[in-house]
PDB file of C-alpha atoms in Angstrom:
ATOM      1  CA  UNK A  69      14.815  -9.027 -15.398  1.00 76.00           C
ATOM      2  CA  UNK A  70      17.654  -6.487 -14.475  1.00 89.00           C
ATOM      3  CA  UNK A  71      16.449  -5.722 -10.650  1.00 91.00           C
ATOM      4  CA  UNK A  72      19.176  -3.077 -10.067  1.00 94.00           C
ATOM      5  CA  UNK A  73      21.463  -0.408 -12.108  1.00 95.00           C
ATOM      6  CA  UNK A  74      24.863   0.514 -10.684  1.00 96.00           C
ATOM      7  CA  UNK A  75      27.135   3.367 -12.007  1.00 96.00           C
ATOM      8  CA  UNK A  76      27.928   6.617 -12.460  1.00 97.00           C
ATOM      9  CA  UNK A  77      25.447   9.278 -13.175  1.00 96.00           C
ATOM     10  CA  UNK A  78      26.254  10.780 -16.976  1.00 97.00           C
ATOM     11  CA  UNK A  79      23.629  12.643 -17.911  1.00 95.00           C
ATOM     12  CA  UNK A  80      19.993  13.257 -16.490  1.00 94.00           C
ATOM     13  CA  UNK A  81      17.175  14.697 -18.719  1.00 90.00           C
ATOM     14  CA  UNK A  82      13.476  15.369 -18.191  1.00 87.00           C
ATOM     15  CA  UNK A  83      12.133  12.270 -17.533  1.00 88.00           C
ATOM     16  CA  UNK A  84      15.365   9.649 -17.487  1.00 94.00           C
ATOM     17  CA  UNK A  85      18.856   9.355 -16.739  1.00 96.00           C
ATOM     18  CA  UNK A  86      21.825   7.644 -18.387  1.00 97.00           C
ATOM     19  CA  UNK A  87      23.894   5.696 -15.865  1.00 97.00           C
ATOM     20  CA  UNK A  88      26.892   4.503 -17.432  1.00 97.00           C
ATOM     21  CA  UNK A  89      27.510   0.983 -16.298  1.00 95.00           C
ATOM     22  CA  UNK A  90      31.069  -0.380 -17.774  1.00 93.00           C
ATOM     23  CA  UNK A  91      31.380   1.287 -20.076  1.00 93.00           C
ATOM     24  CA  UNK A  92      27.778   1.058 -21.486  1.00 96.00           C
ATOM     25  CA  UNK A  93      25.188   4.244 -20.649  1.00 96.00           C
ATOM     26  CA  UNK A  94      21.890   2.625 -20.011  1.00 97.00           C
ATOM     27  CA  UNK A  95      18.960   4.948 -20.116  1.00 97.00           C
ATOM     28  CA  UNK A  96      16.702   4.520 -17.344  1.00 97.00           C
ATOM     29  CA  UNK A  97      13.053   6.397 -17.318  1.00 96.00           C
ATOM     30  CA  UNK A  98      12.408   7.449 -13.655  1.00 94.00           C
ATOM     31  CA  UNK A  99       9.818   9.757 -11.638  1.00 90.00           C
ATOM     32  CA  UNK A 100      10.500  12.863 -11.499  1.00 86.00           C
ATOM     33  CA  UNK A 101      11.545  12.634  -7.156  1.00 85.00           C
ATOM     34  CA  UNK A 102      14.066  10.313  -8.085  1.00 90.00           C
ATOM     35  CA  UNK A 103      15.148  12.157 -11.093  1.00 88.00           C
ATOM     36  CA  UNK A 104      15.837  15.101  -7.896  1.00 86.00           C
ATOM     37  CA  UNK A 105      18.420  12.680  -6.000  1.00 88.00           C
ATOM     38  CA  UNK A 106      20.352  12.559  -8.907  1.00 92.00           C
ATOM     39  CA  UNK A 107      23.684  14.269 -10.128  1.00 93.00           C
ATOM     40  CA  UNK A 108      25.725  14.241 -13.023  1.00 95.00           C
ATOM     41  CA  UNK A 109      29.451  12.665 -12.374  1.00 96.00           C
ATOM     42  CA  UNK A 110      27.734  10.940  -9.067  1.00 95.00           C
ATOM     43  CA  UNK A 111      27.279   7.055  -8.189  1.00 96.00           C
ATOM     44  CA  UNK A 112      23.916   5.741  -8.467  1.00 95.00           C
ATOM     45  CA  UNK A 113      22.178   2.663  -7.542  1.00 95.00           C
ATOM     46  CA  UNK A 114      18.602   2.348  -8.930  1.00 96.00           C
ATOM     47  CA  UNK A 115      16.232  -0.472  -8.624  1.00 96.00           C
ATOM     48  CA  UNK A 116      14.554  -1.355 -11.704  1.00 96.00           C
ATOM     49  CA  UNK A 117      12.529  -3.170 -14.016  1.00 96.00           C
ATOM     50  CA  UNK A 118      12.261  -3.643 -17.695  1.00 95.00           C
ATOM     51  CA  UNK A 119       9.221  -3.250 -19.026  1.00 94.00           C
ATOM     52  CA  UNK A 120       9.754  -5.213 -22.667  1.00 93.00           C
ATOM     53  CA  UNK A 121       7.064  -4.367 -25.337  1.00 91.00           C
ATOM     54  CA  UNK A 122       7.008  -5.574 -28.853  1.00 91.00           C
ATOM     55  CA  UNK A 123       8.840  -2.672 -30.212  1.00 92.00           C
ATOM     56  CA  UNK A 124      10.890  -1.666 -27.161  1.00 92.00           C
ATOM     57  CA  UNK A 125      12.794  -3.068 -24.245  1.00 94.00           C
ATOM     58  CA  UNK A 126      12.328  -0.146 -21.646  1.00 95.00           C
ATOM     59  CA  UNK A 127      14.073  -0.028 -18.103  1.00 97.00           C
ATOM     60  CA  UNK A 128      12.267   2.146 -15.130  1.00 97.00           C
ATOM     61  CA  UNK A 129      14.490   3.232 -12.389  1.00 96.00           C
ATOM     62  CA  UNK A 130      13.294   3.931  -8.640  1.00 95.00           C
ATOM     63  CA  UNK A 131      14.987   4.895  -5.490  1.00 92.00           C
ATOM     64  CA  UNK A 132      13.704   2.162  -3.532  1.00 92.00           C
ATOM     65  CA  UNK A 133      12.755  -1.672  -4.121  1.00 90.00           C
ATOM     66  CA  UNK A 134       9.303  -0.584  -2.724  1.00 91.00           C
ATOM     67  CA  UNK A 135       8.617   1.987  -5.448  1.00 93.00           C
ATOM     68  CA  UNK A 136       9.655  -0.815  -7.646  1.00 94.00           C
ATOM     69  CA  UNK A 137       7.314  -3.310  -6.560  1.00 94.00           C
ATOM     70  CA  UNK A 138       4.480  -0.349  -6.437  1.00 94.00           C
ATOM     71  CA  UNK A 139       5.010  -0.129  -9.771  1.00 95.00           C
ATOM     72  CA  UNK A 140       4.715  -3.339 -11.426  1.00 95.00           C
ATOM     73  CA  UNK A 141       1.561  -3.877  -9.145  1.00 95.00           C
ATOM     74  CA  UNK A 142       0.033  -1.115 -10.320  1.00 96.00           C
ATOM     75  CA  UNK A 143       0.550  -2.228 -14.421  1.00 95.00           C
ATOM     76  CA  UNK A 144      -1.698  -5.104 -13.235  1.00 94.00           C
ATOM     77  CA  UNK A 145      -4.347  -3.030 -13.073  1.00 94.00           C
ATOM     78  CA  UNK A 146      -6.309  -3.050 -16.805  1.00 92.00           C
ATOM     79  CA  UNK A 147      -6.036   0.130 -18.251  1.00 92.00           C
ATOM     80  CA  UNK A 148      -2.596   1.265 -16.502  1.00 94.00           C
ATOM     81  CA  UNK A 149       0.522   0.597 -18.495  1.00 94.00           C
ATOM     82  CA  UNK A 150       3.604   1.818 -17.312  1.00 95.00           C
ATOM     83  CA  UNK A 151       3.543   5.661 -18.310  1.00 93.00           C
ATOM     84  CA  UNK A 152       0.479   5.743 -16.210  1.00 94.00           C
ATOM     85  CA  UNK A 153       2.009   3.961 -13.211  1.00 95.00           C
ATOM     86  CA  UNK A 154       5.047   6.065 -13.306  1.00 94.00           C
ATOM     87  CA  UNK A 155       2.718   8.942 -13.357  1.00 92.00           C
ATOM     88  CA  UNK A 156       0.808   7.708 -10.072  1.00 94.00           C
ATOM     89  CA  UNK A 157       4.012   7.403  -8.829  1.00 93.00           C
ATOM     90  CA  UNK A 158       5.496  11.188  -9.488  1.00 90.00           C
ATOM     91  CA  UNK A 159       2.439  12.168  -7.674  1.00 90.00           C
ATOM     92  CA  UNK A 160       2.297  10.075  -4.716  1.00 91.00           C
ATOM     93  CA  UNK A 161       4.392   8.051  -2.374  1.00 91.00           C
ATOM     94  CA  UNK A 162       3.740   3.814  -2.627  1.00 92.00           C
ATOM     95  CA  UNK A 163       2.154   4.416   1.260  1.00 91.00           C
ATOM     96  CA  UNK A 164      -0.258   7.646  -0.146  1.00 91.00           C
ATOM     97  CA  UNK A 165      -0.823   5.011  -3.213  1.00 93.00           C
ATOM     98  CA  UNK A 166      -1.652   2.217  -0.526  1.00 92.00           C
ATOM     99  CA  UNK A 167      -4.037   4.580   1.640  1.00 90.00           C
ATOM    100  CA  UNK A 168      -5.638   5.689  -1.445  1.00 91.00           C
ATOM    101  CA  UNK A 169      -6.377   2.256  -3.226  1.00 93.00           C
ATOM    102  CA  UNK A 170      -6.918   0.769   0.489  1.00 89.00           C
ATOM    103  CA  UNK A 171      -9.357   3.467   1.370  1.00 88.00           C
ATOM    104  CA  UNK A 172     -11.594   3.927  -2.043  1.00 89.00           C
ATOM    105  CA  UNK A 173      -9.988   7.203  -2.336  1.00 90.00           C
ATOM    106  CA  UNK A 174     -11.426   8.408  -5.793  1.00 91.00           C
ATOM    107  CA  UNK A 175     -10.692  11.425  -5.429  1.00 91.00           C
ATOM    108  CA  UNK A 176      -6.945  11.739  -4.402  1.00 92.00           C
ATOM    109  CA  UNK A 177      -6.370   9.242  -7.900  1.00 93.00           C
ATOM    110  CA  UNK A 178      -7.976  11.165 -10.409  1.00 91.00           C
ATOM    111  CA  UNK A 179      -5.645  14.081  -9.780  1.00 90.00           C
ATOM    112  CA  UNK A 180      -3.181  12.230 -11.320  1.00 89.00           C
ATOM    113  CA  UNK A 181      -3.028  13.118 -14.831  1.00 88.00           C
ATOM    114  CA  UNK A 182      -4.838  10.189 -17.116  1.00 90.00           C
ATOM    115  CA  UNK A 183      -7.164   8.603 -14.391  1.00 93.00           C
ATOM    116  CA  UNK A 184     -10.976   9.888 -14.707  1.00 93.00           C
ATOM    117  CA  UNK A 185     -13.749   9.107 -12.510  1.00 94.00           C
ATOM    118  CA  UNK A 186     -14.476   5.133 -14.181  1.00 94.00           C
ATOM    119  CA  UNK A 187     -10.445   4.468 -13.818  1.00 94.00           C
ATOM    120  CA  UNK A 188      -9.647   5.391 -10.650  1.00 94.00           C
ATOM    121  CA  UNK A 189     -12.737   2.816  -9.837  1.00 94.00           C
ATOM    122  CA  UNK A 190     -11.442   0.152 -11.660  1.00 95.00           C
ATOM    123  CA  UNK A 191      -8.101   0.380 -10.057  1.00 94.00           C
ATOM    124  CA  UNK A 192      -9.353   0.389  -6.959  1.00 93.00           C
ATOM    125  CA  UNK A 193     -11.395  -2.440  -7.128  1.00 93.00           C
ATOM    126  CA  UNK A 194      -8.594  -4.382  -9.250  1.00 93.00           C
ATOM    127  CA  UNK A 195      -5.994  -3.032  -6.756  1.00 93.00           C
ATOM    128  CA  UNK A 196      -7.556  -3.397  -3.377  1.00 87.00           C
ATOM    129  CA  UNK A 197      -5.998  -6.679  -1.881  1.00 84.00           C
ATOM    130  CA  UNK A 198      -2.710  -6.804  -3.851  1.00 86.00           C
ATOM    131  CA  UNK A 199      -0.797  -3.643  -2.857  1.00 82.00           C
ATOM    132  CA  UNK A 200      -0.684  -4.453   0.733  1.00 73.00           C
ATOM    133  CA  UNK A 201      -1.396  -2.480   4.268  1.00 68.00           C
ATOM    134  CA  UNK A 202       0.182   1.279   4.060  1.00 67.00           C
ATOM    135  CA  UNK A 203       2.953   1.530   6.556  1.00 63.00           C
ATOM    136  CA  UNK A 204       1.711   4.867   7.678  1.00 57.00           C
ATOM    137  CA  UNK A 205      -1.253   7.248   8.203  1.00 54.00           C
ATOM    138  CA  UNK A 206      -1.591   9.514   5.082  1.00 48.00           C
ATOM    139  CA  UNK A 207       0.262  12.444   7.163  1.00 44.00           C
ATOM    140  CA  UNK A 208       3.535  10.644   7.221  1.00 42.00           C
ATOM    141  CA  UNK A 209       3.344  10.183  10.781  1.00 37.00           C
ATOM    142  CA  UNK A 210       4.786   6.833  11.810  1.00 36.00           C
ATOM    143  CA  UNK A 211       1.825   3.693  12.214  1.00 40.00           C
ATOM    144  CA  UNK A 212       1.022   3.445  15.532  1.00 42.00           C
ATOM    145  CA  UNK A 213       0.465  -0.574  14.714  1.00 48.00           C
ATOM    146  CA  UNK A 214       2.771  -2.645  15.612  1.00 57.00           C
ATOM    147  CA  UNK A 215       5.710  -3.775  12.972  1.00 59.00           C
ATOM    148  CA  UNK A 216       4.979  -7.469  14.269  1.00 66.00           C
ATOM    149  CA  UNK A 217       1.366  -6.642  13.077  1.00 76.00           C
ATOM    150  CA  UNK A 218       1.952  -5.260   9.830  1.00 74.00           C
ATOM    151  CA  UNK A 219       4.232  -8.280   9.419  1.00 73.00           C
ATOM    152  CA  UNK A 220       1.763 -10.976   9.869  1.00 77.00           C
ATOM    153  CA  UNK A 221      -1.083  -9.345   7.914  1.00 79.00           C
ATOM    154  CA  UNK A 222       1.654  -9.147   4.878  1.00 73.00           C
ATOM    155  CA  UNK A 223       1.712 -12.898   5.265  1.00 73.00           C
ATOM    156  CA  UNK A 224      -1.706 -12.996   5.255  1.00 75.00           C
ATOM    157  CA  UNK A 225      -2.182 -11.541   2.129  1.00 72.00           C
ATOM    158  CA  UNK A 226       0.566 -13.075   1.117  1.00 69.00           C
ATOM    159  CA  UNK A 227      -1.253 -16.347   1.782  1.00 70.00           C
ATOM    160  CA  UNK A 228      -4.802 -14.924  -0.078  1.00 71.00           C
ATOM    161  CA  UNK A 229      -6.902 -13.060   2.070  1.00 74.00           C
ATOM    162  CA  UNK A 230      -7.791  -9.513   1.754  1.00 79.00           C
ATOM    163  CA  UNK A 231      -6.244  -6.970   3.518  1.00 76.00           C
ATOM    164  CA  UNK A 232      -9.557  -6.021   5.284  1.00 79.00           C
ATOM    165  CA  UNK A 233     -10.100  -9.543   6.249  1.00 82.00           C
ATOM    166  CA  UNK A 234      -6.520 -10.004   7.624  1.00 81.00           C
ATOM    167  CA  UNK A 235      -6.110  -6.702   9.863  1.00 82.00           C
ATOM    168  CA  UNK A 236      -9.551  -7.891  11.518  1.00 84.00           C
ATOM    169  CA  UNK A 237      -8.080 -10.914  11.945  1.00 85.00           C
ATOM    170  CA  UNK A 238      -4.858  -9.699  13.619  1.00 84.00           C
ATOM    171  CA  UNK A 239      -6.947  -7.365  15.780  1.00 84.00           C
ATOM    172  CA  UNK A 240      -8.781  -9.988  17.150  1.00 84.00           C
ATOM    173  CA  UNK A 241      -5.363 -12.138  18.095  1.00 82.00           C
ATOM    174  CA  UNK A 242      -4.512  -9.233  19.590  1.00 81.00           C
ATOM    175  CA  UNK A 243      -7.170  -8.925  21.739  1.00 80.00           C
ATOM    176  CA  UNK A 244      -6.643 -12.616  22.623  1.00 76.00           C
ATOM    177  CA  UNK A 245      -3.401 -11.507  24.177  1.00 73.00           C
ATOM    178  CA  UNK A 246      -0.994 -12.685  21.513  1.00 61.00           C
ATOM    179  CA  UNK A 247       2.258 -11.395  21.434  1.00 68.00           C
ATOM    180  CA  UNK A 248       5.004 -13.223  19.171  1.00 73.00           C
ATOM    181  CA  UNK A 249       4.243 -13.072  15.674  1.00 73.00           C
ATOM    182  CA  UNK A 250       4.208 -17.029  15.199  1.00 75.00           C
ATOM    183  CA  UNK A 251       1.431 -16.534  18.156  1.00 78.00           C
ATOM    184  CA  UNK A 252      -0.153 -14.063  16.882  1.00 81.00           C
ATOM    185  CA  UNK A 253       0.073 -15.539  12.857  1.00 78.00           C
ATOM    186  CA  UNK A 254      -1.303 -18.826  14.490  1.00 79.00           C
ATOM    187  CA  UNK A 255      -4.205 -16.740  15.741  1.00 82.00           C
ATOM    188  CA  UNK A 256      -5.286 -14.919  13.062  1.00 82.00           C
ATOM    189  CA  UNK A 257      -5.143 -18.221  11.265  1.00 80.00           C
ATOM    190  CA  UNK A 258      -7.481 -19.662  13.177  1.00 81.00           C
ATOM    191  CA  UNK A 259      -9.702 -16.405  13.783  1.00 82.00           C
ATOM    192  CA  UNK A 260     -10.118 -16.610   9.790  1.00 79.00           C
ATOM    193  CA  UNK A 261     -11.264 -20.301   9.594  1.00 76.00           C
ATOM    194  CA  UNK A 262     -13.974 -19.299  11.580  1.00 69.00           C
TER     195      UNK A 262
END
């Protein structure tokens, strides 16, 4: 996998860029936001992923590792190749993406362009647990959890519950007074065996 592209900006065109990287112009597909940070004769770093199909080997470039990982979750999804996930991604942020899968949002995913009614339901229910708690509310406005929450309910899921399961889980520790989060991890842990 090439995780990240380096270089200098020399051309950017509707729906990639060429980043010349020793001597070599790679051309890397990105969403259109990302395709706005851009400038020709500038230094870029993108992080990426290459997408390799039977006929092609294609990179997609994002501004941030958590676009990135947004979008290879999303081509998990049956039905949602990468066009489609770049497309979800030109439309909304990985948090609105989060809120949206997280909260059965219907709705806010079929107005991207190539999800109906029966897909946005399958990616929801496909999607759910793996793309993780959104980091904030769907205004923008900073989480009023705290980040030692949000950490341990990552590891939750990281460890196989759902994300449902794990912020109950957390809440309760809380409750219990907990405070670290190898106290409050510990907590949850046991809250969940119950």
């Amino acid at each position: 996998m090439i995780a990240t592209v380096s270089g200098i900006v020399a051309d950017v065109r509707l729906d990639c860029v060429v980043v010349e990287v020793g001597g070599v112009g790679l051309v890397v597909n990105t969403a259109p936001n990302t395709l706005a940070e851009l400038r020709v004769g500038t230094p870029a770093c993108l992080h990426t992923t290459l997408v390799v199909r039977e006929e092609s080997l294609t990179l997609y470039g994002f501004s941030s590792s958590d676009e990135r990982r947004t979008f290879e979750i999303l081509q998990t999804a049956s039905g949602v190749g990468p066009r489609l996930a770049l497309a979800m991604l030109a439309v909304y942020s990985p948090d609105q993406l989060r809120h949206a899968i997280g909260g059965a949002d219907h709705a806010m995913l079929t107005a991207v362009p190539g999800i109906g009614k029966k897909g946005a339901e399958k990616i929801v229910l496909e999607l759910r647990d793996r793309l993780g708690p959104a980091l904030s509310p769907v205004g923008g406005k900073p989480s009023t959890a705290h980040p030692d929450e949000d950490q341990v309910i990552e590891a939750l899921v990281g460890l196989g519950w759902n994300n449902k399961d794990a912020r109950s889980a957390v809440e309760s520790a809380k409750r219990s007074g907990e405070q670290s989060v190898p106290e409050l991890l510990r907590a949850a842990l046991q809250e969940l065996k119950r």
